mmCIF file of C-alpha atoms in Angstrom:
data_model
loop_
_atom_site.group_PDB
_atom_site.id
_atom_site.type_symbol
_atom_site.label_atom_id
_atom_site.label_comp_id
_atom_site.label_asym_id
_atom_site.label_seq_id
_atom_site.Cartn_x
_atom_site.Cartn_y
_atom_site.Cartn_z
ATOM 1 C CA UNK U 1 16.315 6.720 -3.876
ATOM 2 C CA UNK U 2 16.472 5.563 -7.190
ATOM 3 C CA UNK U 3 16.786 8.211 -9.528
ATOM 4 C CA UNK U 4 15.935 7.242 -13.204
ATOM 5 C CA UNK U 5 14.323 10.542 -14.095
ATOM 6 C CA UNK U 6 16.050 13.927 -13.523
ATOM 7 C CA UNK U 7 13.564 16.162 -12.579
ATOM 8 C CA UNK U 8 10.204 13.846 -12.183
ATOM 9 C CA UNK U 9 9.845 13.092 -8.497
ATOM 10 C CA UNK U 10 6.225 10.589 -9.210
ATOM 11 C CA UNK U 11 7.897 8.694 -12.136
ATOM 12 C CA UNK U 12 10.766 8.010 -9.712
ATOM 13 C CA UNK U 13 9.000 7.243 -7.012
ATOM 14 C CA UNK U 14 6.767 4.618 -9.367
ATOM 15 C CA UNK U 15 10.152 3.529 -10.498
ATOM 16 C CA UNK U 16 11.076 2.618 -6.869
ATOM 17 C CA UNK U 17 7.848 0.885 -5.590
ATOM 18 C CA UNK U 18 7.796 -0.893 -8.773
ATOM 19 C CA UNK U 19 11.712 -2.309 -7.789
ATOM 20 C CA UNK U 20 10.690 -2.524 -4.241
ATOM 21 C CA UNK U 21 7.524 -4.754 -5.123
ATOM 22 C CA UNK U 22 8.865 -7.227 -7.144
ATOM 23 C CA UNK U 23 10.363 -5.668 -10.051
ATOM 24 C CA UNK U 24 14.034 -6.454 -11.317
ATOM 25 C CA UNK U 25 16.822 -3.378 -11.688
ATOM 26 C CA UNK U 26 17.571 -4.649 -15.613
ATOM 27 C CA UNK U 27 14.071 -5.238 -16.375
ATOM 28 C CA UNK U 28 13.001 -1.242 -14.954
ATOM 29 C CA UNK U 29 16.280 -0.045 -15.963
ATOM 30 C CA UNK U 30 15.202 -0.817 -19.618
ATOM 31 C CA UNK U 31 12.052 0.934 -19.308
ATOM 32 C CA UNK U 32 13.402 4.071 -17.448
ATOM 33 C CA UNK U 33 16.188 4.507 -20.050
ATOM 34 C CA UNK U 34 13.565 4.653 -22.873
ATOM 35 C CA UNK U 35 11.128 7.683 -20.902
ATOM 36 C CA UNK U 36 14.241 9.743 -19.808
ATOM 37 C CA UNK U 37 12.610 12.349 -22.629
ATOM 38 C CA UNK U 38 9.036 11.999 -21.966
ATOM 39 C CA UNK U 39 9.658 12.218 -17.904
ATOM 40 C CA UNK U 40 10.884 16.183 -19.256
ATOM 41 C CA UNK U 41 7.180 16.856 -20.265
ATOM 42 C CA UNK U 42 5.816 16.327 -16.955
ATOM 43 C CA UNK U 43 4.241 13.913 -14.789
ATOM 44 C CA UNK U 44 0.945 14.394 -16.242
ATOM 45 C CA UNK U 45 1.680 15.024 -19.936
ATOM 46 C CA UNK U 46 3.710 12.616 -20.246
ATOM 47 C CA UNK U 47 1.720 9.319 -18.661
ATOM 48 C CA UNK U 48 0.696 7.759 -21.540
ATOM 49 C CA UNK U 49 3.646 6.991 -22.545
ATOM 50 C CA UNK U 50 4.464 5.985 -19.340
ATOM 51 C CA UNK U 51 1.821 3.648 -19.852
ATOM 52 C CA UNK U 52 2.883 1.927 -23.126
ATOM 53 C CA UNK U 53 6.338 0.846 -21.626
ATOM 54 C CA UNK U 54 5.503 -0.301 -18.563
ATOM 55 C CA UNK U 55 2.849 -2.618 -20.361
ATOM 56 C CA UNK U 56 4.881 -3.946 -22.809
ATOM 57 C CA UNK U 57 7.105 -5.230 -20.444
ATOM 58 C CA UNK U 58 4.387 -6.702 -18.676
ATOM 59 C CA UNK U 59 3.042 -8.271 -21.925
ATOM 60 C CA UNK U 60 6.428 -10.097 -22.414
ATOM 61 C CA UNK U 61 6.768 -11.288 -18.827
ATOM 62 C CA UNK U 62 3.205 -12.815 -19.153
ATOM 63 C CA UNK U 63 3.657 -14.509 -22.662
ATOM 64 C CA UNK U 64 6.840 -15.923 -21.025
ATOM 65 C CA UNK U 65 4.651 -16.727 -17.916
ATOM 66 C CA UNK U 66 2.036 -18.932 -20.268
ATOM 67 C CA UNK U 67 5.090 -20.390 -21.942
ATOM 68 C CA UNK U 68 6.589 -21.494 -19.178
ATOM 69 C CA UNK U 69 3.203 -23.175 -17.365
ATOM 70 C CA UNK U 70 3.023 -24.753 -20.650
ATOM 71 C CA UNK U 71 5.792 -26.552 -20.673
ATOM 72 C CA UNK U 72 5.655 -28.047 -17.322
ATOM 73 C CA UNK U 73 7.718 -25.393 -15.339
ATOM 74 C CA UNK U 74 5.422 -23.854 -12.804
ATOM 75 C CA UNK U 75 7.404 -22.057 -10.540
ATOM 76 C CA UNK U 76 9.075 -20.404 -13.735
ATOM 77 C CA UNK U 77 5.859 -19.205 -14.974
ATOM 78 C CA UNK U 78 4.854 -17.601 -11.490
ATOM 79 C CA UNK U 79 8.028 -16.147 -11.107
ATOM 80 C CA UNK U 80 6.695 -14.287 -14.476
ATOM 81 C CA UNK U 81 3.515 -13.372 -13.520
ATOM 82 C CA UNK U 82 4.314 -11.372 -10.797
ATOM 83 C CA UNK U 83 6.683 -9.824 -12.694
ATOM 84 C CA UNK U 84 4.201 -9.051 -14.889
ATOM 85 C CA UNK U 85 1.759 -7.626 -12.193
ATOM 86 C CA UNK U 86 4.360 -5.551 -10.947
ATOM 87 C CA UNK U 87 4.792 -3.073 -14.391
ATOM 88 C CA UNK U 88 0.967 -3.469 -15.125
ATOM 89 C CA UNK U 89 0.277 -2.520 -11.989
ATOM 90 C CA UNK U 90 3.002 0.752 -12.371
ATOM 91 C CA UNK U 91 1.815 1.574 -15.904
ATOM 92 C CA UNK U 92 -2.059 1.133 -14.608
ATOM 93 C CA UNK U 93 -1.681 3.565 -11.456
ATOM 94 C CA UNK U 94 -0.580 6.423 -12.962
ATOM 95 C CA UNK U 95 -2.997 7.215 -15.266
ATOM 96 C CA UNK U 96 -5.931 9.174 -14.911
ATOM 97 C CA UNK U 97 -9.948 7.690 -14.080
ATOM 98 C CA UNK U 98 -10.928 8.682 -17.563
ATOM 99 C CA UNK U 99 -7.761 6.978 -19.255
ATOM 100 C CA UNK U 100 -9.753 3.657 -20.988
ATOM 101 C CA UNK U 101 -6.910 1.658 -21.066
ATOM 102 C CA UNK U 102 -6.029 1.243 -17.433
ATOM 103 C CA UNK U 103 -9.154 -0.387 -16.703
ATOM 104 C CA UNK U 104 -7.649 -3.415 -18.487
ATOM 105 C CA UNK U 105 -3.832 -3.376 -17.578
ATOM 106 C CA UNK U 106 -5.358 -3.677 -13.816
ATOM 107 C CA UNK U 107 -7.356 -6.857 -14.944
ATOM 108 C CA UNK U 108 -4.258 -8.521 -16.273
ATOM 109 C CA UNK U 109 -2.614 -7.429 -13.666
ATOM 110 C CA UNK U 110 -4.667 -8.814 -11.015
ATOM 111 C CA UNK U 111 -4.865 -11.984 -12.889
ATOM 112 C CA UNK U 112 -1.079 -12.153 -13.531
ATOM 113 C CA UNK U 113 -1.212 -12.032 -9.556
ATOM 114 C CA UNK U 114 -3.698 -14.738 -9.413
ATOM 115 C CA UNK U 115 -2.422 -17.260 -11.636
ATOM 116 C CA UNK U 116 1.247 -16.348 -10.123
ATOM 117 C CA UNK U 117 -0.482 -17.415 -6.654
ATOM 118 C CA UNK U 118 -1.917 -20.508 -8.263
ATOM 119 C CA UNK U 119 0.818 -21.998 -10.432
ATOM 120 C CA UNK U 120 3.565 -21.249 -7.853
ATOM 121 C CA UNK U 121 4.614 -20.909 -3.499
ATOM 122 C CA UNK U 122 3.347 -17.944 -3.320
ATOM 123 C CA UNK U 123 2.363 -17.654 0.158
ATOM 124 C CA UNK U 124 -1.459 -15.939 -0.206
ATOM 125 C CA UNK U 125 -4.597 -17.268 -0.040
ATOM 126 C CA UNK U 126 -7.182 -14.861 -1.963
ATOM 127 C CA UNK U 127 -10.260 -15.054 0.747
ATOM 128 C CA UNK U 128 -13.436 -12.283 0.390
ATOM 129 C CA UNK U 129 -14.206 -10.513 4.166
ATOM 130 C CA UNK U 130 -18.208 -10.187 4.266
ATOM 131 C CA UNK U 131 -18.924 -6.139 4.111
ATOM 132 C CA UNK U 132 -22.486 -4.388 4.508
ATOM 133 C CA UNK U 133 -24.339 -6.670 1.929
ATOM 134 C CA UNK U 134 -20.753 -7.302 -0.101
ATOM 135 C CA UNK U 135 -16.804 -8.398 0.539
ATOM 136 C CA UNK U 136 -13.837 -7.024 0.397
ATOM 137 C CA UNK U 137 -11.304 -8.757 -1.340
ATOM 138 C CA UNK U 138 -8.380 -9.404 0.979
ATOM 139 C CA UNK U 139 -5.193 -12.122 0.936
ATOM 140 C CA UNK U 140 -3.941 -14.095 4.147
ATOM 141 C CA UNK U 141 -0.311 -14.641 4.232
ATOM 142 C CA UNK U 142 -0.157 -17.661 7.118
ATOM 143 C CA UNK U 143 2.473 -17.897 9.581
ATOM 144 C CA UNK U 144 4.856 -20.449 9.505
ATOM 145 C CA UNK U 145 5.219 -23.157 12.127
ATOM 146 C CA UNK U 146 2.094 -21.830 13.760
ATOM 147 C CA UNK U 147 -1.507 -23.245 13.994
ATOM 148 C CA UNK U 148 -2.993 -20.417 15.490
ATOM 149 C CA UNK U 149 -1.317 -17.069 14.989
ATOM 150 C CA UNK U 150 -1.553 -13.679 16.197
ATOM 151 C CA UNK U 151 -2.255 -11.663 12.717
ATOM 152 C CA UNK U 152 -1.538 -8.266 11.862
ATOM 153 C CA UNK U 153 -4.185 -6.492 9.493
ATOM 154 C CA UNK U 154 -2.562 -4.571 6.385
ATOM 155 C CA UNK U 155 -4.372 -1.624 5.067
ATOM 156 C CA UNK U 156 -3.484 0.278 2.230
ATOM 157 C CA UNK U 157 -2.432 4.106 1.509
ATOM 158 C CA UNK U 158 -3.973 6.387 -1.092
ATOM 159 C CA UNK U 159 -2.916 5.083 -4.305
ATOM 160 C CA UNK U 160 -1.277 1.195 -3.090
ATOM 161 C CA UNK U 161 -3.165 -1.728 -3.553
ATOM 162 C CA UNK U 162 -2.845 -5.341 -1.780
ATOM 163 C CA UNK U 163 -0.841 -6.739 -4.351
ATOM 164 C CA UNK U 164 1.709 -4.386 -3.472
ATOM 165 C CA UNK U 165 2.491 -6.697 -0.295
ATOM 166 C CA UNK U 166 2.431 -9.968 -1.336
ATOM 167 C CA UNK U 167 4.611 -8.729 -4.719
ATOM 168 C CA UNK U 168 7.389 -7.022 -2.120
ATOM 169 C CA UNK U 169 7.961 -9.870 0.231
ATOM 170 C CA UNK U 170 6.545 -8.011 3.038
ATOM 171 C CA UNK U 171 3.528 -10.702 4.099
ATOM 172 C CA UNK U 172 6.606 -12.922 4.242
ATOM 173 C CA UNK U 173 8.802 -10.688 6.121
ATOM 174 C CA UNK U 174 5.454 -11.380 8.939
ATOM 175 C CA UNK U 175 4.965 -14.830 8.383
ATOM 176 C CA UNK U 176 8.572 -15.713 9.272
ATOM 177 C CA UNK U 177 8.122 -14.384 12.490
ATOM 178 C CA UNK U 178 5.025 -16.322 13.349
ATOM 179 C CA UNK U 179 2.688 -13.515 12.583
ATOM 180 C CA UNK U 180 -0.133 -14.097 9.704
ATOM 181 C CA UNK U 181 -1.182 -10.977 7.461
ATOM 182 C CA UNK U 182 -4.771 -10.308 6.496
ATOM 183 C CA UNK U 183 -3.913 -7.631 3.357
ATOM 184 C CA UNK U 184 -6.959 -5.568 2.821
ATOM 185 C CA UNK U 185 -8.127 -3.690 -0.157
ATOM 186 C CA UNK U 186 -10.898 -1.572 1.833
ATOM 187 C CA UNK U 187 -13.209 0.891 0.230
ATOM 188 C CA UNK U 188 -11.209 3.585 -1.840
ATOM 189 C CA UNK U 189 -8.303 1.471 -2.592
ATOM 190 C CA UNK U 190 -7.261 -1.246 -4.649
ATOM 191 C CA UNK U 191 -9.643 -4.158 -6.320
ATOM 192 C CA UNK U 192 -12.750 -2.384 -3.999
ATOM 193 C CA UNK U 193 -12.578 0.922 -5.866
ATOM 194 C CA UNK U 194 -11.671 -0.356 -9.064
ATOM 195 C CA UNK U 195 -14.022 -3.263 -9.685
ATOM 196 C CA UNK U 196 -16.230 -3.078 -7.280
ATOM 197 C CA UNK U 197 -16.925 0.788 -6.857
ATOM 198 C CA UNK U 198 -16.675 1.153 -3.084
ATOM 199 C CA UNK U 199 -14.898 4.432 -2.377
ATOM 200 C CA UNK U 200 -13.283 5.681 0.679
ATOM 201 C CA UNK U 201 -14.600 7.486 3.851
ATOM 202 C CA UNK U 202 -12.632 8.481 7.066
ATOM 203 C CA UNK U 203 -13.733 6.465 9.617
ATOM 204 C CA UNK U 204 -11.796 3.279 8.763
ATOM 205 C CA UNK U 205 -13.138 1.578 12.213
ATOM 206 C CA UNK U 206 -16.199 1.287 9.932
ATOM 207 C CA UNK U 207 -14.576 -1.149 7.607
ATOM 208 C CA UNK U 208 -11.989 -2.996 10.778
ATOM 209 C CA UNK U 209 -15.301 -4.187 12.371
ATOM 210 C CA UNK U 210 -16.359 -7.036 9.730
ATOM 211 C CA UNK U 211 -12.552 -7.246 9.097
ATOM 212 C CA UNK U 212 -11.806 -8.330 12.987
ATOM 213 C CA UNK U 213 -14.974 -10.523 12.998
ATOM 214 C CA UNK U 214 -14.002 -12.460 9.982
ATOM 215 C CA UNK U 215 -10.372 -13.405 11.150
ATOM 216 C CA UNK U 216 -12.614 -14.505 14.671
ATOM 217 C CA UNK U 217 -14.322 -17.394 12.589
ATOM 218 C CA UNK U 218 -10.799 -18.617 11.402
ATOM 219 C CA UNK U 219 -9.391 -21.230 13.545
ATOM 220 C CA UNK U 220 -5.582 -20.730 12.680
ATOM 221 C CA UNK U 221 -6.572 -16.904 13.841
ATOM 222 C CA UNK U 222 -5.360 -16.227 17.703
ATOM 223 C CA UNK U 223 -7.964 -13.451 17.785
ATOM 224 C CA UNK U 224 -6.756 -12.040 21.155
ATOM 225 C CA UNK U 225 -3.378 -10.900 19.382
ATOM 226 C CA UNK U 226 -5.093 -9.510 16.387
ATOM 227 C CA UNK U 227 -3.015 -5.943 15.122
ATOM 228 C CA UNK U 228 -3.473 -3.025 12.359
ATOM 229 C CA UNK U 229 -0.627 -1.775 10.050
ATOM 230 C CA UNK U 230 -0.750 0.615 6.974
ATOM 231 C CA UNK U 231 1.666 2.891 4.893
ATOM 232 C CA UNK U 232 1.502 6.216 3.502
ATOM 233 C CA UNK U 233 -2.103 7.352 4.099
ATOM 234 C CA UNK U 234 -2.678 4.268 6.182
ATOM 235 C CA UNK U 235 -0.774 6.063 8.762
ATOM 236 C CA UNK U 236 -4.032 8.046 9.241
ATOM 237 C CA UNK U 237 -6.297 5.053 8.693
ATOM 238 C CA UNK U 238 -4.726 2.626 11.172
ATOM 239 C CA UNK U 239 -4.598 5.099 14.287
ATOM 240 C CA UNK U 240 -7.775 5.820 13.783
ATOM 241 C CA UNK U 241 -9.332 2.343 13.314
ATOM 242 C CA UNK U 242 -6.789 1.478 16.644
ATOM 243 C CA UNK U 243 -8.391 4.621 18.131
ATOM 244 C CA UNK U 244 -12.279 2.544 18.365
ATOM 245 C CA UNK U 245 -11.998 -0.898 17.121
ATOM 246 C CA UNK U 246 -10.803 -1.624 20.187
ATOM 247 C CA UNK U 247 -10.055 -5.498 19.673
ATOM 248 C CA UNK U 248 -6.947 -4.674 17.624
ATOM 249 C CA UNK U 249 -4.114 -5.569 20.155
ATOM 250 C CA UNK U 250 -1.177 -2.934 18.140
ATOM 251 C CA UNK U 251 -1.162 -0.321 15.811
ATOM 252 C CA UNK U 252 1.904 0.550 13.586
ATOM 253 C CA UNK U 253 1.995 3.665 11.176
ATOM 254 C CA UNK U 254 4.289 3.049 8.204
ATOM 255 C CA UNK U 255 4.342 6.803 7.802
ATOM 256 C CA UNK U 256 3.155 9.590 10.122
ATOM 257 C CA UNK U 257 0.081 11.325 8.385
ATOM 258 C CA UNK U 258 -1.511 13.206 11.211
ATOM 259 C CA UNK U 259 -3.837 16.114 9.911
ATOM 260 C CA UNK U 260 -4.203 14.821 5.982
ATOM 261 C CA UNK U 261 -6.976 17.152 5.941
ATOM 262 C CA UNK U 262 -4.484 20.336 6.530
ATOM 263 C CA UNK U 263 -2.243 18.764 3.605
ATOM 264 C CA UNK U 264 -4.718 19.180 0.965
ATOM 265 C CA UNK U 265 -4.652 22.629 1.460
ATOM 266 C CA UNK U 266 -0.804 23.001 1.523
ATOM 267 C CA UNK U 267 -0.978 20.545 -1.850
ATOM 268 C CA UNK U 268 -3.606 23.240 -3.214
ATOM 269 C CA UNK U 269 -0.886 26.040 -2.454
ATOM 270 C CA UNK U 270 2.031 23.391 -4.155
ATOM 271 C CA UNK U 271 3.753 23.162 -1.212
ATOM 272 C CA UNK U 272 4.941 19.357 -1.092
ATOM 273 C CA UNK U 273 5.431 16.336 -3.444
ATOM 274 C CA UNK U 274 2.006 14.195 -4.724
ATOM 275 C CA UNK U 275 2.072 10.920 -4.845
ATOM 276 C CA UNK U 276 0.472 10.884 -8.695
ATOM 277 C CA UNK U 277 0.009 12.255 -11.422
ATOM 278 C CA UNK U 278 -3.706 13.653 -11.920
ATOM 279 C CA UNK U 279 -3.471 14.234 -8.399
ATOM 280 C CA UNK U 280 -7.462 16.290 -7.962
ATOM 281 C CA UNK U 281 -8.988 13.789 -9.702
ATOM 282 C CA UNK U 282 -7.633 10.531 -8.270
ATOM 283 C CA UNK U 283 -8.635 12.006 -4.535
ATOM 284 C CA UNK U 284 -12.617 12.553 -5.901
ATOM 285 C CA UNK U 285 -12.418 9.482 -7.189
ATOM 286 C CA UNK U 286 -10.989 7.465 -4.582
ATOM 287 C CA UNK U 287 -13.547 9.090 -1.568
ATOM 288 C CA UNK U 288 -16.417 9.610 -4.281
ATOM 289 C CA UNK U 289 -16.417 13.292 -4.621
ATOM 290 C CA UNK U 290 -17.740 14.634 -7.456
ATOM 291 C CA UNK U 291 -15.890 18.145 -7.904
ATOM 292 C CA UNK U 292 -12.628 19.434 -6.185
ATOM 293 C CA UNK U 293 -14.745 21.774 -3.687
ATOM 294 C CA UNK U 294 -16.901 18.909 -2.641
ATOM 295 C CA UNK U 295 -13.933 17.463 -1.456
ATOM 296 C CA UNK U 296 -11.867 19.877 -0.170
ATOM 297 C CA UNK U 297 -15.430 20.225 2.182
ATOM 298 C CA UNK U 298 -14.712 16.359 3.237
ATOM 299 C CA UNK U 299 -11.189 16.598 3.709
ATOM 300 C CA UNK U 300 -10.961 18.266 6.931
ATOM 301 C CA UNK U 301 -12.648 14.542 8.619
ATOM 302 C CA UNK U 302 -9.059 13.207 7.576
ATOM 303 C CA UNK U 303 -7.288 14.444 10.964
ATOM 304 C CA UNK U 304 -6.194 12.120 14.053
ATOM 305 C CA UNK U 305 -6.377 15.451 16.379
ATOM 306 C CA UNK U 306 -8.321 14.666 19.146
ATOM 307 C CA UNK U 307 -8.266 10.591 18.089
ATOM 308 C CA UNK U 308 -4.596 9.677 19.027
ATOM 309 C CA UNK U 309 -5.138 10.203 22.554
ATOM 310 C CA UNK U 310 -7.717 7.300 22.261
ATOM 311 C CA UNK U 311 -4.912 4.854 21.193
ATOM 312 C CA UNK U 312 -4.582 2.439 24.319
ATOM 313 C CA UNK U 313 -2.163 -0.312 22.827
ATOM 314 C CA UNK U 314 1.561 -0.416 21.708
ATOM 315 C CA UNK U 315 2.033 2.032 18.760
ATOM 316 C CA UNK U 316 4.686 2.550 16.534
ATOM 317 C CA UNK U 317 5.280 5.276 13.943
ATOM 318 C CA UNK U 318 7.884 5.122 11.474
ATOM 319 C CA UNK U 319 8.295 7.707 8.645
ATOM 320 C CA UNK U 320 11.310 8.733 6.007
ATOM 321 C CA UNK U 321 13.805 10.961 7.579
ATOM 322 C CA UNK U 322 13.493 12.774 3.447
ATOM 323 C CA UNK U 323 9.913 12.621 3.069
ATOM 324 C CA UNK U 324 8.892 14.969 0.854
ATOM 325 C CA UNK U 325 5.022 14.461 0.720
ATOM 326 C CA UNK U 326 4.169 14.208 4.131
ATOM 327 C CA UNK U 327 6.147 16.599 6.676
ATOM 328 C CA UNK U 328 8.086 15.299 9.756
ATOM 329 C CA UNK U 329 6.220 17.491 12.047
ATOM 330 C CA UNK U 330 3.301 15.288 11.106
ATOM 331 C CA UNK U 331 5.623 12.082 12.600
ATOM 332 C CA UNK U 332 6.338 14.030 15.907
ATOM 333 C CA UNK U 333 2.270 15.448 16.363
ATOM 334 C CA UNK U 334 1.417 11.889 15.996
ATOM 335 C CA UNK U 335 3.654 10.362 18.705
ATOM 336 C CA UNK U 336 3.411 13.238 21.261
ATOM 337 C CA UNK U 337 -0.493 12.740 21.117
ATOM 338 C CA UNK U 338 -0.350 9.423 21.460
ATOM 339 C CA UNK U 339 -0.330 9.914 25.287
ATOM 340 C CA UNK U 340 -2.339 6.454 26.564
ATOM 341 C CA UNK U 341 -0.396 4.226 24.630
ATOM 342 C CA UNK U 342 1.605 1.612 27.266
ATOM 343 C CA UNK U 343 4.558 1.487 24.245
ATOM 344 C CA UNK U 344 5.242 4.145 21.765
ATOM 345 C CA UNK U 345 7.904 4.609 19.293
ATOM 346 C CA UNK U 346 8.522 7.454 17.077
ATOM 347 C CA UNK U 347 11.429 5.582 14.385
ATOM 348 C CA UNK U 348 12.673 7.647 11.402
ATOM 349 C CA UNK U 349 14.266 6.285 8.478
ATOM 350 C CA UNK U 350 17.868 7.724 7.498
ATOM 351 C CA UNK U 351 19.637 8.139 4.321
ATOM 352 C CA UNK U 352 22.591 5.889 5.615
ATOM 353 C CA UNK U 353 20.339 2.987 6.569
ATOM 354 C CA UNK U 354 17.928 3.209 3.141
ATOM 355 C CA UNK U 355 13.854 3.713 3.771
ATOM 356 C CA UNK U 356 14.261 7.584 4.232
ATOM 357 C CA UNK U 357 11.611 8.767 1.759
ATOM 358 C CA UNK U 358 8.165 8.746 1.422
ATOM 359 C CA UNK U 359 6.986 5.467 3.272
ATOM 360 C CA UNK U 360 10.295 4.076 2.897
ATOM 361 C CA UNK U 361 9.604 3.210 -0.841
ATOM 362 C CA UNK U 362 12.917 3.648 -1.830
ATOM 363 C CA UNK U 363 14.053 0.221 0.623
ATOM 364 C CA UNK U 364 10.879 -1.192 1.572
ATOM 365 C CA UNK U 365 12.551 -4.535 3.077
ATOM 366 C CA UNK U 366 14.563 -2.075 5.733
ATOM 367 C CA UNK U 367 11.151 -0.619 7.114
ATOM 368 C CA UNK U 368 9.226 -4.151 6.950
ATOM 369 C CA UNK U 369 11.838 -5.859 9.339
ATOM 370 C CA UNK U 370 12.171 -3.271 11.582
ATOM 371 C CA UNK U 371 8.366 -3.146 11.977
ATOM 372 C CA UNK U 372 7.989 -6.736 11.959
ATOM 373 C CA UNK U 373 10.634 -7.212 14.967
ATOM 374 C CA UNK U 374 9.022 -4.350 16.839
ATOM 375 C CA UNK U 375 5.526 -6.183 16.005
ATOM 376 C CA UNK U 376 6.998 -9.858 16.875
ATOM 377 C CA UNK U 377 8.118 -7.927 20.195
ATOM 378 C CA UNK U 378 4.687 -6.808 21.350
ATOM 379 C CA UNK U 379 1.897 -8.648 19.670
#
C-alpha cells in the first residue's frame, strides 16, 4: 500500500483509490507531499484541507482539459477530465454531509467524467435504469467483438461511486473478455444519494429487479448470462441480491462482508479501520437515518446469515489477505455458508502479489483480472 501519510490510514487509503482510479503517482505525489502536516491532525480535523488540494489539482487538470478541446485535441482534453474527476472525486468524498463545498466538487466532477466520455474513447455509455417512479443512473461498458454479451452488473460499496470503474480501467478489464458491465449507482451510493436523494436499504434484490429487466430490453444483452459483482460493502449487497434475484447467472464478492451489522458495533467499540472520515454521519446519511441510535436499530438487517445458503450459482469471494476494516473471518463465514453454490471460491489477496488490503485498493488491476478470468470462466 501506498503510504503517503505516516499515521493516517483513510488519507492513505484515498491516496490509493485515487492512483488506482485513474490518478497519476507525480500528480498525487504532489498533493500528498503538501498534507504530510495536516494528515498529523487527524482524519477528521484535518479534511478541509484535504479538500483544497485535491481540488486544485482538479481545477488545473480541467482548465487544461477545456484548453485542449479547444484547440482541436480531443483525446488530450479527455485524458484531462478524468484526471480531473479522479481528485474531485477524492477531495469531494471525504468530507462531511454538512461540508457546502462538496456538493459542487461532485458536480464538476461528474461532469469532468461526462465530457471526458464525450470528447474522448472512453468506453461508457451513460444510460438511466427505470426505478419505482424514477432511474438510476448507471454506465454500460460494451464488450468487444460481441453483439450480444453476457453482462456482469457492478454495484458499489459504502462510500465508491460508478465513476470509480470506468476511471480504473476495470469495465475494460470485462469488456476485453467479451463480458459487458452495467455500473450501477443504486440507492445510498453515488449520483442516487447525492443528487437525487435515494438512500440505501438492505435488501438490494429490491433495486436488481428493474436493473435485470432493463438489460432484458437491450438487444446486445444475452440476458440468460446476466451476473452481479460489488466491492467493499458490495460484498454484502451482491450475495444477497444473488441470494433472490434469481436471474443473475454468478455472483462475485470483491471483499467478504458477511455480518456488516455485527461490525458497526465492533466500529462503535474502535476496533477496526473506517473507511472515512465522519464515519457516524456518512452511514445515517447514506441509509437515511436520522440519529446514530436509529441506525444502529437498522444495522443488524445488514447480515448474509441465513441468506448465503440461498446462493445457487457460481460464487466467488475475494478479500485482502491485510484487510484492516473488514476481518478475514468474515471471508471464510461467507464461503463455508455458501453451501448450494455448484462453484465456490474463497481467493485472498497477498502482500507479494499486490491487492492485499481493504478491497484490494492498493492494486485494483490485480483483483479485476483475476475476477474477470474467473467470471469469463463461468458466465
Amino acid at each position: 500500500m501506498f503510504r503517503a501519510f505516516p499515521n493516517n490510514y483513510v488519507w492513505n487509503l484515498s491516496a490509493n483509490i485515487a492512483l488506482n482510479t485513474g490518478g497519476l503517482i507525480d500528480e498525487v505525489v504532489r498533493i500528498c507531499d503538501s498534507l504530510v502536516d495536516a494528515s498529523e491532525l487527524g482524519d477528521d480535523d484535518g479534511t478541509e484541507q484535504f479538500f483544497r488540494a485535491w481540488c486544485d489539482m482538479a481545477d488545473k487538470l480541467r482548465a487544461r482539459a477545456e484548453r485542449a478541446d479547444s484547440a482541436g485535441h480531443p483525446l488530450s482534453a479527455s485524458d484531462f477530465y478524468l484526471r480531473s474527476w479522479v481528485y474531485y472525486q477524492t477531495a469531494e468524498r471525504m468530507q462531511s454531509r454538512s461540508y457546502a463545498p462538496r456538493w459542487e466538487a461532485y458536480k464538476l466532477g461528474l461532469d469532468s467524467m461526462h465530457r471526458a466520455i464525450d470528447v474522448g474513447d472512453v468506453n461508457a455509455e451513460l444510460v438511466e435504469v427505470p426505478y419505482e417512479g424514477v432511474t438510476l443512473p448507471a454506465y454500460l461498458v460494451k464488450a468487444r467483438g460481441v453483439d450480444k454479451a453476457p453482462v456482469m452488473v457492478f454495484y458499489n460499496g459504502l462510500d465508491s461511486t460508478k465513476e470509480m470503474v470506468i476511471g480504473g480501467g476495470i469495465g475494460d478489464q470485462f469488456a476485453r473478455r467479451g463480458i459487458s458491465v452495467l455500473v450501477v449507482d443504486h440507492p445510498g451510493s453515488g449520483e442516487a444519494l447525492r443528487l437525487r436523494g435515494l438512500t440505501g436499504y438492505h435488501d438490494s434484490e429490491r433495486w436488481s429487479a428493474p436493473v435485470i429487466d432493463y438489460l432484458e430490453t437491450r438487444s446486445d444483452v444475452d440476458a440468460d448470462r446476466i451476473g452481479v459483482v460489488a466491492w467493499s460493502l458490495g460484498g454484502y449487497y451482491a450475495p444477497r441480491a444473488a441470494a433472490f434475484e434469481k436471474r443473475f447467472k454468478l455472483c462475485v464478492a470483491w471483499g467478504a462482508n458477511y455480518n456488516w451489522g455485527e461490525l458497526q458495533k465492533r466500529r462503535l467499540a474502535k476496533e477496526g479501520d473506517r473507511p472515512v472520515p465522519h464515519y457516524w454521519d456518512h452511514v445515517q446519511w447514506v441509509f437515511g437515518k436520522e440519529s446514530l441510535e436509529e441506525f444502529m436499530e437498522f444495522a443488524p438487517l445488514m447480515t448474509l446469515e441465513g441468506v448465503v445458503e440461498k446462493i445457487d450459482v457460481p460464487f466467488l469471494i475475494t478479500h485482502g489477505d491485510l484487510d484492516t476494516q473488514i476481518p478475514r473471518e468474515y471471508a471464510y463465514a461467507q464461503y463455508e455458508a455458501a453451501v448450494n453454490s455448484p462453484v465456490r471460491q474463497l481467493k485472498f489477496f497477498t502482500a507479494e502479489e499486490g491487492g492485499a488490503m481493504h478491497a484490494s485498493a492498493d492494486n485494483l488491476p490485480v483483483a479485476a483480472s483475476f475476477i474477470s478470468d474467473w467470471v469469463s470462466d463461468h458466465l
